Amino acid sequence: MSWATFWGLFVLASLLGYALLVVVTAVGGWRDLRHLVGTQRTGGKPTPASRRQPDRETGPE
Amino acid sequence: METNFGIIDWLIVAGYLGATVLIALKVRNSESGLADFLVAGRGIRTSLGVATMVGSELGLVTVVYSAQKGFTGGLAALHIPLVAGIVTLLVGWTGFIVGPLRRAGVMTIPEYYEQRFGRRIRVFGGMLLAFAGILNMGLFLKAGSIFVTALTGLESAVAVKWVMTGLIALVLVYVVSGGMVAVVITDYIQFVVLSAGLLISCVLAVRSVGWAEVVAAVETVHDRAGFDPFATGGFGADYVIWMIFTAGLVSCALWPTAVARACSAESEAVVRRLYMLSSIGFVIRFLIPNLLGICALAYAVSEPAMAARFLPGGAPAGSEETLAALPVFLGQILPAGLIGLVAAGMLAAFMSTHDSYLLCWSSVLVQDVVAPLRRREMTAKQRLLLIRILIVLIGGFLLIWSLWYPLQQDLWDYMAVTGAVYFSGAFVVLVGGLYTRRASPLGAGLALAAGSCAALGLAPLQQALGLDALLASFGWSLDGETAGLTSVALATTGMVIGSMVRPVTRPGPGHPARAGEAS
């Protein structure tokens, strides 16, 4: 395989992978952002929104 | 030069930036303490962590210097994203450096220095870090304003200066008001908008010039060195090793803005997942602009006006000139509307990078230099006030440095060398401190001091010291990668000698021998 083909395939795979990451992260990040701003506003106490959405990584608060 | 940037694009930019500043002002009252201001109360989860980490690192300046690297290096420049992605994935998989750092519960790297090596090393390390970091971002304003003026067609010297001043004023208002939560919010918005804009731009750029033409142009301008990163006359093996270290390990595990994300995460498990998922982001932050720069090269080969400006005599022009190649190219191929969206995303990216960095360096100066040196404990209110004052002072310095410093190498190489003043020593100190029992405070101090020798890789400094003439008389020259790699070797030697001469007598709380006690 030539260097040009190698770089072409690398670019294509990376762009497709990134497009997928953007979609997944944008959705998950929006949920996390609401939780973060809600927590800041209540001084660290759980908000109604965060009670409804327990953290998948650390379990319910 | 010609551009498609029009009134509709100006409106998009104004609306977007106005909305971003309003958001920062709105969250202002919700931040209650220092931990909220600096690490968002350590409440960042994986998805938001990935978005903000990529958002913060995919800045306008990254786009400008990486595009320049693509323009001046051809397809071979794509080795930079390749190694950046692989190393970040490995760091996430193994938790190398970032895992133990999060476990230590520190907010900054110098705070870890104190845990492990004592207060003096924290202060010395903090001073070096802030010095290198501020110098490192010294040309951000210049790069940002060259991009904005070239994209919009306002290319007079006066316009560049006014744009620099306006941009820094906007960033200062924003970051002084908001803190880390504001930074996280804008990083998220910018991640979504800029990612979409850049992905579309990539597709349009490759379509406008054609992949076969890209390959042919790289061959015409760079020959074999434009494809093979190890080829002589191109990057070379030493440069690739330097990139594995800088674009790979340093970018994700040593650079404080990335480490701040690790320290802000909820747990070590989140840190490792964050890094593994972000590895594609670390590829993309270099790859998309590299690719756009390469497309700009192909476009310049086919357009006589572009060729005359950016490829005089068939070779890439000087380093300040080639910074403008990408925005001029985008200004000619993107349609109205989309160009405004890309410009707005880029400006938001510019703010996002600046706010993260300004917050980072000012907090290092306060938390790691000023506060440890004072006899009385500083209150959280005093610290916040000082951080805000320092943000404004650093902003003033950036404006002056951007106006006066003569860039005589590619911007990325300038940044790698200035960053190495800090990270050459920090790498050795962190690895020694986290993974060995014998690393001592004297060894750490010598390693940090030796690492700062990397500054000799800066061309203007070599000229000022007469080093370039001295080396030339022996038929040698000192490029950035040689200076950087040598400084890492010197720092390692300093750590070994210092730790042997004065070994650890009483292990501090951060010592591996006491790992289970503190937490």
XYZ file of C-alpha atoms in Angstrom, chain A residues 3-4 6-8 10-11 13-15 17-19 21-22 24-33 35-37 40-41 53-55 57-58 61, chain B residues 30 36 40 43 45-48 50-51 54 58 75 78-79 82 181 185 188 191 195 199 211 227-229 266 270 273 277 280 283-284 287-288 291:
72
model
C 1.718 6.256 1.575
C -0.995 8.253 -0.268
C -2.583 4.848 3.702
C -3.140 8.521 4.552
C -6.384 8.570 2.531
C -6.640 7.091 7.750
C -8.396 10.385 7.003
C -11.766 6.373 9.001
C -10.987 9.227 11.398
C -13.624 11.572 9.964
C -15.351 7.946 13.663
C -15.387 11.570 14.736
C -18.809 12.248 13.168
C -18.486 10.639 18.410
C -19.903 14.141 17.894
C -23.185 10.548 20.689
C -21.310 13.076 22.827
C -23.564 16.001 21.924
C -26.604 14.114 23.214
C -24.914 12.754 26.356
C -23.122 16.045 27.020
C -26.386 17.984 26.974
C -27.778 15.714 29.687
C -24.599 16.064 31.763
C -24.590 19.837 31.322
C -27.095 18.066 35.669
C -23.978 20.187 36.290
C -25.758 23.543 36.077
C -24.277 24.323 40.894
C -27.516 26.255 41.348
C -31.385 10.916 35.776
C -29.075 8.919 38.072
C -25.462 8.875 36.919
C -21.218 5.712 36.012
C -21.508 6.046 39.779
C -26.960 9.787 44.359
C -24.197 30.110 40.240
C -16.477 25.697 41.458
C -16.482 23.042 38.361
C -18.891 17.350 38.820
C -19.216 13.293 33.783
C -17.923 11.331 30.787
C -19.907 12.777 27.834
C -19.533 16.366 28.969
C -15.216 14.401 26.284
C -17.058 17.349 24.700
C -12.089 18.131 22.686
C -9.815 22.042 19.132
C 0.431 14.447 3.755
C -0.706 13.433 9.198
C 1.722 11.413 11.324
C -1.860 9.460 14.141
C -18.674 26.385 34.619
C -20.653 25.524 28.784
C -19.675 22.234 24.877
C -17.545 21.451 20.341
C -17.155 20.032 14.854
C -16.537 18.267 9.111
C -8.087 13.879 -3.835
C 4.262 11.438 2.056
C 6.843 9.602 4.142
C 7.398 11.236 7.560
C -15.810 12.409 39.138
C -14.257 8.359 34.504
C -12.907 6.333 29.972
C -13.092 8.221 24.146
C -10.435 10.241 18.451
C -6.640 12.694 16.310
C -9.185 15.092 14.865
C -6.174 15.864 11.402
C -8.950 18.183 10.189
C -6.146 18.082 5.871
